[in-house]
Coordinates of C-alpha atoms and ligand atoms in Angstrom, one line a residue:
M18 CA -45.9 3.1 37.0
E19 CA -49.1 3.4 35.0
N20 CA -49.5 -0.4 35.2
A21 CA -48.9 -0.5 38.9
M22 CA -52.1 1.7 39.2
A23 CA -54.2 -0.5 36.9
E24 CA -57.2 -2.1 38.5
L25 CA -56.8 -5.8 38.3
I26 CA -59.6 -8.4 38.2
A27 CA -58.2 -10.8 40.8
P28 CA -57.2 -14.1 39.1
T29 CA -58.9 -17.1 40.7
E30 CA -57.9 -20.8 40.5
R31 CA -60.3 -21.0 37.6
T32 CA -59.0 -18.0 35.6
R33 CA -55.3 -18.2 36.3
L34 CA -53.6 -19.2 33.0
K35 CA -51.6 -22.4 33.2
R36 CA -50.8 -22.6 29.5
L37 CA -48.5 -19.7 28.4
P38 CA -49.3 -17.5 31.4
D39 CA -47.2 -14.6 29.9
R40 CA -50.1 -14.1 27.5
G41 CA -52.6 -13.5 30.2
A42 CA -53.9 -10.1 31.2
F43 CA -56.1 -9.3 34.2
E44 CA -56.2 -5.5 34.0
R45 CA -59.9 -4.4 34.0
E46 CA -59.1 -1.9 31.3
T47 CA -57.7 -4.6 29.0
V48 CA -60.7 -6.9 29.6
N49 CA -63.1 -4.0 29.0
A50 CA -61.4 -2.9 25.8
I51 CA -61.7 -6.4 24.3
L52 CA -65.3 -6.7 25.4
D53 CA -66.1 -3.3 23.9
E54 CA -64.4 -4.1 20.6
G55 CA -66.1 -7.5 20.1
L56 CA -69.5 -7.8 18.7
V57 CA -70.3 -11.4 19.4
C58 CA -69.9 -13.5 22.5
H59 CA -70.4 -17.2 23.0
M60 CA -72.2 -18.4 26.1
G61 CA -71.3 -21.9 27.3
F62 CA -73.4 -23.7 29.9
V63 CA -74.6 -27.2 30.7
H64 CA -78.3 -27.9 30.5
D65 CA -79.7 -31.4 31.3
E66 CA -76.1 -32.7 31.3
Q67 CA -75.6 -31.4 27.7
P68 CA -73.0 -28.6 27.1
F69 CA -74.2 -25.8 24.8
V70 CA -72.2 -22.9 23.4
I71 CA -74.6 -20.3 22.0
P72 CA -73.4 -17.1 20.1
T73 CA -75.2 -13.8 20.7
T74 CA -74.6 -10.1 20.8
Y75 CA -74.0 -8.2 24.0
A76 CA -73.0 -4.9 25.6
R77 CA -71.0 -3.8 28.6
I78 CA -72.0 -1.2 31.1
D79 CA -69.4 -0.6 33.8
D80 CA -68.7 -3.9 35.4
G81 CA -71.7 -5.7 33.9
L82 CA -72.1 -7.7 30.7
Y83 CA -75.6 -7.7 29.3
V84 CA -77.2 -10.1 26.9
H85 CA -80.8 -10.0 25.7
G86 CA -83.3 -12.0 23.7
S87 CA -86.8 -13.3 23.4
A88 CA -88.4 -14.0 26.8
A89 CA -89.1 -17.5 25.3
S90 CA -85.4 -18.2 24.7
R91 CA -84.3 -21.5 26.1
T92 CA -80.8 -20.2 26.7
L93 CA -81.9 -17.1 28.6
R94 CA -84.6 -18.9 30.6
T95 CA -82.0 -21.5 31.6
L96 CA -79.3 -19.0 32.5
R97 CA -81.6 -16.6 34.5
G98 CA -81.7 -19.4 37.1
E99 CA -78.1 -18.3 38.0
L100 CA -76.7 -21.4 36.3
P101 CA -72.9 -21.3 36.0
V102 CA -72.0 -19.8 32.6
C103 CA -68.8 -19.1 30.7
I104 CA -68.8 -16.3 28.2
T105 CA -66.0 -15.8 25.7
V106 CA -65.3 -13.0 23.3
T107 CA -62.6 -13.5 20.6
L108 CA -61.0 -10.8 18.4
L109 CA -59.0 -12.4 15.6
D110 CA -56.0 -10.3 14.8
G111 CA -53.9 -12.4 12.5
L112 CA -52.9 -15.7 11.0
V113 CA -49.4 -16.9 12.0
L114 CA -47.7 -19.0 9.4
A115 CA -44.7 -20.8 10.8
R116 CA -42.0 -22.8 9.0
S117 CA -43.4 -26.0 10.6
A118 CA -47.0 -27.2 10.6
F119 CA -46.7 -27.6 14.4
H120 CA -46.0 -23.9 15.1
H121 CA -48.9 -22.4 13.1
S122 CA -50.9 -20.2 15.3
M123 CA -53.2 -17.1 15.4
N124 CA -52.9 -13.7 16.8
Y125 CA -55.8 -12.8 19.0
R126 CA -57.2 -10.9 22.0
S127 CA -59.8 -13.0 23.9
V128 CA -61.7 -12.8 27.2
V129 CA -63.1 -15.7 29.2
L130 CA -65.7 -14.6 31.8
L131 CA -67.1 -16.9 34.4
G132 CA -70.1 -16.4 36.7
A133 CA -73.8 -16.6 36.9
A134 CA -76.3 -14.2 35.2
A135 CA -79.3 -12.7 36.8
E136 CA -82.4 -11.4 35.1
V137 CA -82.7 -7.6 34.9
T138 CA -86.3 -6.7 35.8
E139 CA -85.8 -3.1 37.0
P140 CA -87.3 -1.1 34.0
D141 CA -84.6 1.6 33.9
E142 CA -81.7 -0.8 34.0
K143 CA -83.4 -3.0 31.4
L144 CA -83.9 -0.1 29.0
R145 CA -80.3 1.1 29.5
A146 CA -79.1 -2.4 28.7
L147 CA -81.1 -2.5 25.5
E148 CA -79.8 0.9 24.6
A149 CA -76.2 -0.3 25.2
V150 CA -76.8 -3.3 23.0
V151 CA -77.9 -1.1 20.1
E152 CA -75.2 1.5 20.7
H153 CA -72.6 -1.2 20.8
M154 CA -73.5 -2.1 17.3
A155 CA -73.9 1.5 15.9
P156 CA -73.0 4.4 18.3
G157 CA -75.7 7.1 18.1
R158 CA -78.4 4.8 16.8
W159 CA -80.6 4.6 19.9
A160 CA -81.5 8.3 19.5
E161 CA -82.6 7.8 15.9
V162 CA -84.9 4.8 16.2
R163 CA -88.3 4.1 17.6
P164 CA -88.0 3.2 21.3
P165 CA -89.3 -0.2 22.4
T166 CA -93.0 -0.5 23.3
V167 CA -94.3 -1.9 26.6
Q168 CA -95.2 -5.1 24.7
E169 CA -91.7 -5.4 23.2
M170 CA -90.1 -4.8 26.6
K171 CA -92.3 -7.6 28.0
G172 CA -91.3 -9.9 25.3
T173 CA -87.6 -9.2 25.8
M174 CA -85.4 -10.8 28.5
V175 CA -82.2 -9.1 29.7
L176 CA -79.6 -10.8 31.8
R177 CA -76.6 -9.2 33.5
L178 CA -73.4 -11.1 34.3
P179 CA -71.0 -9.3 36.6
I180 CA -67.5 -8.9 35.2
A181 CA -65.8 -10.2 38.4
E182 CA -64.1 -13.4 37.4
A183 CA -62.4 -13.0 34.1
S184 CA -59.2 -13.4 32.2
A185 CA -57.8 -12.0 29.0
K186 CA -55.3 -13.7 26.8
I187 CA -53.3 -12.0 24.0
R188 CA -51.0 -13.3 21.3
R189 CA -49.2 -10.9 19.0
G190 CA -46.3 -11.0 16.5
G191 CA -44.8 -13.5 14.2
P192 CA -44.2 -17.3 14.3
I193 CA -42.0 -18.8 16.9
D194 CA -40.1 -21.4 15.0
D195 CA -37.6 -23.9 16.2
A196 CA -34.0 -22.9 15.6
E197 CA -33.4 -26.0 13.4
D198 CA -36.3 -24.9 11.1
M199 CA -35.0 -21.5 10.3
T200 CA -33.5 -22.6 7.0
W201 CA -36.6 -24.6 5.9
P202 CA -37.4 -23.4 2.4
C203 CA -40.8 -21.7 2.7
W204 CA -42.3 -18.3 3.6
A205 CA -42.9 -17.5 7.3
G206 CA -44.6 -14.6 8.9
H207 CA -48.0 -13.4 10.0
V208 CA -51.0 -12.0 8.1
P209 CA -52.9 -9.3 10.0
V210 CA -56.6 -9.7 10.0
R211 CA -59.4 -7.3 11.0
L212 CA -63.1 -7.0 10.8
T213 CA -64.2 -4.6 8.1
A214 CA -67.7 -3.7 7.1
L215 CA -68.4 -2.8 3.5
A216 CA -70.5 0.1 2.4
P217 CA -74.0 0.1 4.0
V218 CA -76.8 -1.1 1.8
P219 CA -80.0 0.9 2.3
A220 CA -83.3 -0.9 2.6
S221 CA -85.4 -0.4 -0.5
T222 CA -88.1 1.3 1.6
V223 CA -85.8 3.8 3.3
L224 CA -87.2 7.4 3.3
P225 CA -85.3 9.8 1.1
G226 CA -82.9 12.1 3.0
F227 CA -81.7 9.5 5.6
P228 CA -78.1 8.5 4.9
A229 CA -76.6 5.5 6.8
P230 CA -75.7 6.5 10.3
A231 CA -72.2 7.8 11.0
G232 CA -72.0 5.3 13.8
V233 CA -71.2 2.4 11.6
N234 CA -68.1 4.1 10.2
P235 CA -65.5 2.5 12.5
Y236 CA -66.1 -0.8 10.7
V237 CA -66.4 0.5 7.2
E238 CA -63.3 0.8 5.0
D239 CA -63.2 3.7 2.5
Y240 CA -66.7 4.8 3.4
A241 CA -67.3 8.5 3.4
Ligands
FAD30 C1 -58.4 -17.5 17.8 C2 -57.7 -18.4 18.8 C3 -57.1 -19.6 18.3 C4 -56.5 -20.5 19.2 N1 -56.0 -21.6 18.7 C5 -55.5 -22.6 19.5 C6 -55.1 -23.9 19.1 O1 -55.2 -24.2 17.9 N2 -54.6 -24.7 20.0 C7 -54.6 -24.4 21.3 O2 -54.2 -25.3 22.1 N3 -54.9 -23.2 21.8 C8 -55.4 -22.3 20.9 N4 -55.8 -21.1 21.4 C9 -55.6 -20.8 22.8 C10 -56.7 -21.4 23.7 O3 -57.8 -20.4 23.7 C11 -56.3 -21.7 25.1 O4 -55.8 -20.6 25.7 C12 -55.3 -22.8 25.1 O5 -55.7 -24.0 24.4 C13 -55.0 -23.3 26.6 O6 -56.2 -23.9 27.1 P1 -56.2 -24.5 28.5 O7 -57.6 -24.9 28.9 O8 -55.1 -25.5 28.6 O9 -55.7 -23.2 29.3 P2 -55.5 -22.9 30.9 O10 -54.3 -22.0 30.9 O11 -55.4 -24.2 31.7 O12 -56.8 -22.1 31.2 C14 -57.0 -21.7 32.6 C15 -57.8 -20.4 32.5 O13 -57.1 -19.4 31.7 C16 -58.0 -18.6 31.1 N5 -57.8 -18.7 29.6 C17 -57.4 -19.8 28.9 N6 -57.4 -19.5 27.6 C18 -57.9 -18.3 27.5 C19 -58.1 -17.4 26.3 N7 -57.9 -17.8 25.1 N8 -58.6 -16.2 26.6 C20 -58.9 -15.8 27.8 N9 -58.6 -16.5 28.9 C21 -58.1 -17.7 28.7 C22 -59.4 -19.1 31.4 O14 -59.9 -18.3 32.5 C23 -59.1 -20.5 31.9 O15 -60.1 -21.0 32.7 C24 -56.4 -20.2 20.6 C25 -57.0 -19.0 21.0 C26 -57.7 -18.2 20.2 C27 -58.4 -17.0 20.7

């Protein structure tokens, strides 16, 4: 029943999965969870007939995905003209080692987001977006650091893409081997993979009495 209540991002002809549609997910909650866990997105667009796919960081606020960068950025200046863009986020969850070369695969959760981005010029929204980008990386960090100056705000461009046309795709579990390969003499299974940060390395100039922020802990293994 819970699923019946889930808000769906309506599939369109462009986002409906044709390949392995069972792996598709259109619940807004699922899409948001993948976007919130990812740290890097890839922005694909065509400029002067040449496709580019540019990696960058991002943050989500409600139904908007925000990217930021230098006001001189070719990518951002191109995209603010509401050029069609495709943004993807991929979480790699595992390596799937099948008995045949053919059936090797990966476990993942990924989102494909289509649309057009618009420049955020309203000062409060722009500041909230920049805060979200910093908080996405290390929760609690915004309150600790020097806020941006007027000059830094001027030199920074922020774009917002509505999360309105999007799909998620998820693969989980082990290999799907052909029945006739089940006796092939090799190991088969999957190797879970996750992103792990190591212990933070303080800058040599850090003032005494300032430990690494607790906000990075979710990525850090065995870090107390
Ligand atoms: C880490 C990783 C490794 C992969 N390795 C392979 C591989 O080696 N070979 C391979 O063929 N495929 C691989 N895939 C799956 C790949 O992303 C595509 O889903 C698949 O190739 C089908 O592409 P298509 O254009 O035919 O899909 P279609 O089903 O025709 O795509 C239609 C729409 O479905 C949605 N969609 C498709 N794929 C995704 C996705 N991954 N996430 C969210 N929405 C999606 C998009 O909105 C797209 O416009 C991998 C995916 C990930 C994340």
